[in-house]
PDB file of C-alpha atoms in Angstrom:
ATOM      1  CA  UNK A   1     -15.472  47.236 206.518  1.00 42.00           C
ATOM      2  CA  UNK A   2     -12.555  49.377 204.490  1.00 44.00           C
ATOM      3  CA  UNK A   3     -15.098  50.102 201.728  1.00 45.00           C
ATOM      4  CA  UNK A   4     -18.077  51.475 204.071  1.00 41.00           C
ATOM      5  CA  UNK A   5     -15.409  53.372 205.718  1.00 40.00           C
ATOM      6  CA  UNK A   6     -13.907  54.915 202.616  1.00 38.00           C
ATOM      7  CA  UNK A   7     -17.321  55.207 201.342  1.00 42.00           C
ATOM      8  CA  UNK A   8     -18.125  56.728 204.110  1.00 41.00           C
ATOM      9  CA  UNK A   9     -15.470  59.465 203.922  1.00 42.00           C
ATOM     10  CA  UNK A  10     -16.251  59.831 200.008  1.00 38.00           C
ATOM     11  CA  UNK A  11     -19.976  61.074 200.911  1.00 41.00           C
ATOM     12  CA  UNK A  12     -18.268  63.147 203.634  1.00 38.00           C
ATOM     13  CA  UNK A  13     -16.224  65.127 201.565  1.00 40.00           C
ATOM     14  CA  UNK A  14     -18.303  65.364 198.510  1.00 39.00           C
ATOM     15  CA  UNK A  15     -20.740  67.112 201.430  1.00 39.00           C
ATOM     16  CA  UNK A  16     -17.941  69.429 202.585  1.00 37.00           C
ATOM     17  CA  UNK A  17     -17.011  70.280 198.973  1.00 37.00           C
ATOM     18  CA  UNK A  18     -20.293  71.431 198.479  1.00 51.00           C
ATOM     19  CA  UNK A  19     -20.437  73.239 201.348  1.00 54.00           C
ATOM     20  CA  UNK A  20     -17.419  75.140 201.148  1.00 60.00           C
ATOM     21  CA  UNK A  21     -18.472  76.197 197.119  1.00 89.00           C
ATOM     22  CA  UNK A  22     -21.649  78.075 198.576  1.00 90.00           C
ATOM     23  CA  UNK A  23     -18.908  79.651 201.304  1.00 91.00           C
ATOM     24  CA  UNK A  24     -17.134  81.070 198.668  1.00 92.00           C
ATOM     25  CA  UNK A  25     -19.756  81.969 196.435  1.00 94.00           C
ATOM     26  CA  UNK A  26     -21.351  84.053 199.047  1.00 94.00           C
ATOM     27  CA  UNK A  27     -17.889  85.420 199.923  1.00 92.00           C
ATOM     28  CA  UNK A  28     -16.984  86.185 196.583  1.00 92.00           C
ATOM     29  CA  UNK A  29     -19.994  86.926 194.898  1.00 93.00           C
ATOM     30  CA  UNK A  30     -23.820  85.841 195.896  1.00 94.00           C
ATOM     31  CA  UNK A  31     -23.584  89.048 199.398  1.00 95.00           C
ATOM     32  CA  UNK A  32     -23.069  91.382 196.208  1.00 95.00           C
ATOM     33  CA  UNK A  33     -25.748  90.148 193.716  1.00 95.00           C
ATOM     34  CA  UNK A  34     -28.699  90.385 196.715  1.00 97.00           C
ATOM     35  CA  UNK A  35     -27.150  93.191 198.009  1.00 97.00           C
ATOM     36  CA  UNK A  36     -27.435  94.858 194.658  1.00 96.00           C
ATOM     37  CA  UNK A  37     -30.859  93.227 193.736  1.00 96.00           C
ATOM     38  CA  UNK A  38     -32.116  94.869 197.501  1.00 97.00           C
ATOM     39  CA  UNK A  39     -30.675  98.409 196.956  1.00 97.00           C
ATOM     40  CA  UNK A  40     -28.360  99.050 193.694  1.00 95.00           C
ATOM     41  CA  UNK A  41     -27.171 102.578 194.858  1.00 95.00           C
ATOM     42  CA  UNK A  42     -26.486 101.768 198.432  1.00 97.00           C
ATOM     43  CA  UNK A  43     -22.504 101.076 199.361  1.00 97.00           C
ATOM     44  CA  UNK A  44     -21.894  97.392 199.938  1.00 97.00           C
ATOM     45  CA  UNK A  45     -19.584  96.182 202.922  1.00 97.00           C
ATOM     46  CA  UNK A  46     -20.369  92.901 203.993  1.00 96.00           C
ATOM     47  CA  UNK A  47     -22.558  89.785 204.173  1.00 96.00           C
ATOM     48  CA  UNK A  48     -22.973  86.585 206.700  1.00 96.00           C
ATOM     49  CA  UNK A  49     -25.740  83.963 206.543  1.00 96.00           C
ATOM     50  CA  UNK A  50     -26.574  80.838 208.363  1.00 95.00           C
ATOM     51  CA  UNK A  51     -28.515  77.690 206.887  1.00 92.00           C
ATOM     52  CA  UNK A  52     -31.534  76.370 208.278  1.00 90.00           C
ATOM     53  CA  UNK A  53     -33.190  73.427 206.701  1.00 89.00           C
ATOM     54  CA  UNK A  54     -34.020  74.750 203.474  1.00 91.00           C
ATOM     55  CA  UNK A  55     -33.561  77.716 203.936  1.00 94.00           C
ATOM     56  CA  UNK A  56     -30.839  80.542 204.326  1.00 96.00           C
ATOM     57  CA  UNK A  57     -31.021  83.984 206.451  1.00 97.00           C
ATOM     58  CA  UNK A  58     -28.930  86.106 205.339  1.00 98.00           C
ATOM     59  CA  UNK A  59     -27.269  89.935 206.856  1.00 98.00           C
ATOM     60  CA  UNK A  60     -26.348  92.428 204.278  1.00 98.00           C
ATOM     61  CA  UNK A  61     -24.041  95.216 205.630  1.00 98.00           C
ATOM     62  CA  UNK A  62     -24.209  98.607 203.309  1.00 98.00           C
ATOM     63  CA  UNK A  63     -22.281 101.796 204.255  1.00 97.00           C
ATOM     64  CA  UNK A  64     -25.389 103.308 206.136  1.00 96.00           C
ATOM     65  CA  UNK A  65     -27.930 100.471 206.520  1.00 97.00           C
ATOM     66  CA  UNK A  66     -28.527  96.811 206.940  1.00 98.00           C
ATOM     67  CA  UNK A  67     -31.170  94.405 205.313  1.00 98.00           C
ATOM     68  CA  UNK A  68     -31.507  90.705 206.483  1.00 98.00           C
ATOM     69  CA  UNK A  69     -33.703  88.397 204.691  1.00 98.00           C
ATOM     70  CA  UNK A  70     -34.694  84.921 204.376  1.00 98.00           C
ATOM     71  CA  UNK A  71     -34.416  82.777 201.008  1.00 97.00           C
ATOM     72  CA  UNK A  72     -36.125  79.596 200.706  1.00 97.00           C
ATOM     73  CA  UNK A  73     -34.569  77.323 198.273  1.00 95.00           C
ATOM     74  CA  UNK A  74     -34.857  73.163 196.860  1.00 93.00           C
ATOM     75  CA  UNK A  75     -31.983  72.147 195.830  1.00 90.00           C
ATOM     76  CA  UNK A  76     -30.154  74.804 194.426  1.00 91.00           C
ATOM     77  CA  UNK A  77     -33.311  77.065 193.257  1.00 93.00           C
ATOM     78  CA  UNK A  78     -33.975  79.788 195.294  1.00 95.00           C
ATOM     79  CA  UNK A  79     -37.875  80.293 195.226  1.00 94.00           C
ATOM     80  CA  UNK A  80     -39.062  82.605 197.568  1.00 96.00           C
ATOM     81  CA  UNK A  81     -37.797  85.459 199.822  1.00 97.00           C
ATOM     82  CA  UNK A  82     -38.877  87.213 203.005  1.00 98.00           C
ATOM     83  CA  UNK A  83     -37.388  90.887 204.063  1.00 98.00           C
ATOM     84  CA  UNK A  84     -36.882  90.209 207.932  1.00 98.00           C
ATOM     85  CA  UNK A  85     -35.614  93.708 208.598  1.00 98.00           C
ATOM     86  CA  UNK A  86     -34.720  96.570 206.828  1.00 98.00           C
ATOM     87  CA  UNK A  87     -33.296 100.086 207.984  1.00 98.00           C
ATOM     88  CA  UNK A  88     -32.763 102.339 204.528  1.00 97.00           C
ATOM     89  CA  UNK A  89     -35.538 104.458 203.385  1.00 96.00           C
ATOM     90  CA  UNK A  90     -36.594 102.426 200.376  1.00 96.00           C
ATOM     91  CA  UNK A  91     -38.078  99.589 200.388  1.00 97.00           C
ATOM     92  CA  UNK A  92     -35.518  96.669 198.750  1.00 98.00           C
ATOM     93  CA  UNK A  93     -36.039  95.117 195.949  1.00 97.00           C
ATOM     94  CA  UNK A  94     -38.479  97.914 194.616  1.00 97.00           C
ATOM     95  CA  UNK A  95     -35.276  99.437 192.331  1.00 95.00           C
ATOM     96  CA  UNK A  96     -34.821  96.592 190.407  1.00 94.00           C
ATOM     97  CA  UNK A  97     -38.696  96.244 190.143  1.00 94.00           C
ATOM     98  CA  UNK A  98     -38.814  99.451 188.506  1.00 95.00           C
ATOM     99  CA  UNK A  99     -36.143  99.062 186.313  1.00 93.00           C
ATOM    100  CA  UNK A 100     -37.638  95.886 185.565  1.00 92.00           C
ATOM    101  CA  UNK A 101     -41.214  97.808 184.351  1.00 92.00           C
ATOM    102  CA  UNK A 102     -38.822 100.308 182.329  1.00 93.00           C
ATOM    103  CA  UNK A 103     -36.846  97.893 180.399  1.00 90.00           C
ATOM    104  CA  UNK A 104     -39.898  95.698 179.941  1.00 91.00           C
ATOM    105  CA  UNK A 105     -42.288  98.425 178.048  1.00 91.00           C
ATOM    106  CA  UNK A 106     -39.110  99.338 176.022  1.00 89.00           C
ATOM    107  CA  UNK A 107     -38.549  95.256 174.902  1.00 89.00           C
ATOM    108  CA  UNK A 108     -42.215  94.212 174.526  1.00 89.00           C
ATOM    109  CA  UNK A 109     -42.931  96.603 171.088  1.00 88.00           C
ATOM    110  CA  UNK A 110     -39.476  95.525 169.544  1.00 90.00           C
ATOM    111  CA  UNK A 111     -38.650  92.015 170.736  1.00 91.00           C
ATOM    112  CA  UNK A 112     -41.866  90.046 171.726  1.00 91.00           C
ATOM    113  CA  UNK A 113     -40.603  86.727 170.559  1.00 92.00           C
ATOM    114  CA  UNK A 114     -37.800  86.641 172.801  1.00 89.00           C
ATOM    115  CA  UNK A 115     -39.824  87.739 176.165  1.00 89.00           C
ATOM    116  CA  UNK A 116     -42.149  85.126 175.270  1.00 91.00           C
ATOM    117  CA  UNK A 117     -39.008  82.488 175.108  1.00 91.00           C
ATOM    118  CA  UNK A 118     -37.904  83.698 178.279  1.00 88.00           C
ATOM    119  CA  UNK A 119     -41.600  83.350 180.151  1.00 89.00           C
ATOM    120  CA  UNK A 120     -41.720  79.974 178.467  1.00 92.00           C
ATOM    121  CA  UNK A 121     -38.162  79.166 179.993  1.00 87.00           C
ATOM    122  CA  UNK A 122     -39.195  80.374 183.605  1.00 85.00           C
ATOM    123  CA  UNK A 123     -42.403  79.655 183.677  1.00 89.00           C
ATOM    124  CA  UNK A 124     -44.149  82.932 184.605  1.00 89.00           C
ATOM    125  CA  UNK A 125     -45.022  86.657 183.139  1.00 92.00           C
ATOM    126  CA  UNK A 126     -42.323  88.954 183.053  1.00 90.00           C
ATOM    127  CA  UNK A 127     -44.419  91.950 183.482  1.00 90.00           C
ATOM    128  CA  UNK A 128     -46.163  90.152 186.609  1.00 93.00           C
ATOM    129  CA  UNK A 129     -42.643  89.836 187.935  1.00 93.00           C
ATOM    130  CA  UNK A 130     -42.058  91.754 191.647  1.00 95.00           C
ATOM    131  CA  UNK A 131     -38.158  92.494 192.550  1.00 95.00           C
ATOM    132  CA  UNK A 132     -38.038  89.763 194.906  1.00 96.00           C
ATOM    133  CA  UNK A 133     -39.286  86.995 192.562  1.00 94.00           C
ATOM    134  CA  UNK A 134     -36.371  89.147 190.281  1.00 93.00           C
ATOM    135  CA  UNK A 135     -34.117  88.724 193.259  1.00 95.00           C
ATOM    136  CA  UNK A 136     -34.549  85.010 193.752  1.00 94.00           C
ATOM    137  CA  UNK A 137     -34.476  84.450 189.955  1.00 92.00           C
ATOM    138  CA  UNK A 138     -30.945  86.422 189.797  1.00 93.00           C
ATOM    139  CA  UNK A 139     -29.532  84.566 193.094  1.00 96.00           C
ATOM    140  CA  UNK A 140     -30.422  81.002 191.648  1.00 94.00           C
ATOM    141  CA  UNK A 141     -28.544  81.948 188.393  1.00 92.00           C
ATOM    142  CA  UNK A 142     -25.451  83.735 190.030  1.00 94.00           C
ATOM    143  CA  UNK A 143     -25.365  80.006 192.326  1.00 94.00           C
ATOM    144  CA  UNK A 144     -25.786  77.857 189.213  1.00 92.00           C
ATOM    145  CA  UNK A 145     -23.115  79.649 187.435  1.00 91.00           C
ATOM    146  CA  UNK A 146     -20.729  79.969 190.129  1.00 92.00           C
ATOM    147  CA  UNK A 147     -21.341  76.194 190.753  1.00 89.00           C
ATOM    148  CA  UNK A 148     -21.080  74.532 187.519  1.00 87.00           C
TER     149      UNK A 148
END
């Protein structure tokens, strides 16, 4: 009985643990990397988010707008993303989408070999790439380096 308890209270706080390290990662860093991935030149303030199931909703405060969206994740991959509401002027994610296109056509004369490592590595076309696949790519490696 003393061992299923203390197991018990072992898979309990290993749960917690993990928990609280996506707490502070979104405290400390993950609001800032979407909320820079959604609009780089808007003023950041705040973020909150809530879990459900698999996925996460989360409320991005900047100076004069908000943005809430909804990342779907398996484990700790983040794989797709839905903009629930959004009240600036340009769309999010289409910044880093452009900049994206830019810094593409300026790599793909000089250094093919290494975009082609890279697409190997994630599995998909750079160039095909929208900002919120670029958003969900940049979340899951801000959480994976934050985490381990």
């Amino acid at each position: 009985m003393k061992n299923i308890i203390l197991s018990i209270m072992l898979i309990l706080s290993i749960c917690g643990v993990s928990a609280q390290s996506f707490d502070n990662f979104m405290e400390q860093r993950g609001g800032e990397v979407i909320a820079r991935m959604a609009h780089p030149m808007n003023t950041y303030e705040s973020c909150s988010y809530q879990t459900r199931g698999n996925s996460i909703l989360i409320k991005i405060e900047y100076k004069k707008c908000t943005t809430e969206l909804k990342f779907y994740a398996i484990g700790d991959i983040f794989y797709n993303l839905e903009v629930l509401s959004d009240t600036d002027f340009y769309p999010p994610f289409r910044a880093v989408q452009n900049i994206k296109s830019i810094l593409y056509t300026m790599m793909e004369n000089e250094f093919p070999e290494t975009i082609v490592a890279i697409e190997d590595k994630i599995g998909t076309k750079i160039r095909e790439m929208d900002g919120k696949q670029l958003a969900c790519m940049a979340f899951t490696l801000a959480w994976l380096n934050y985490k381990y």
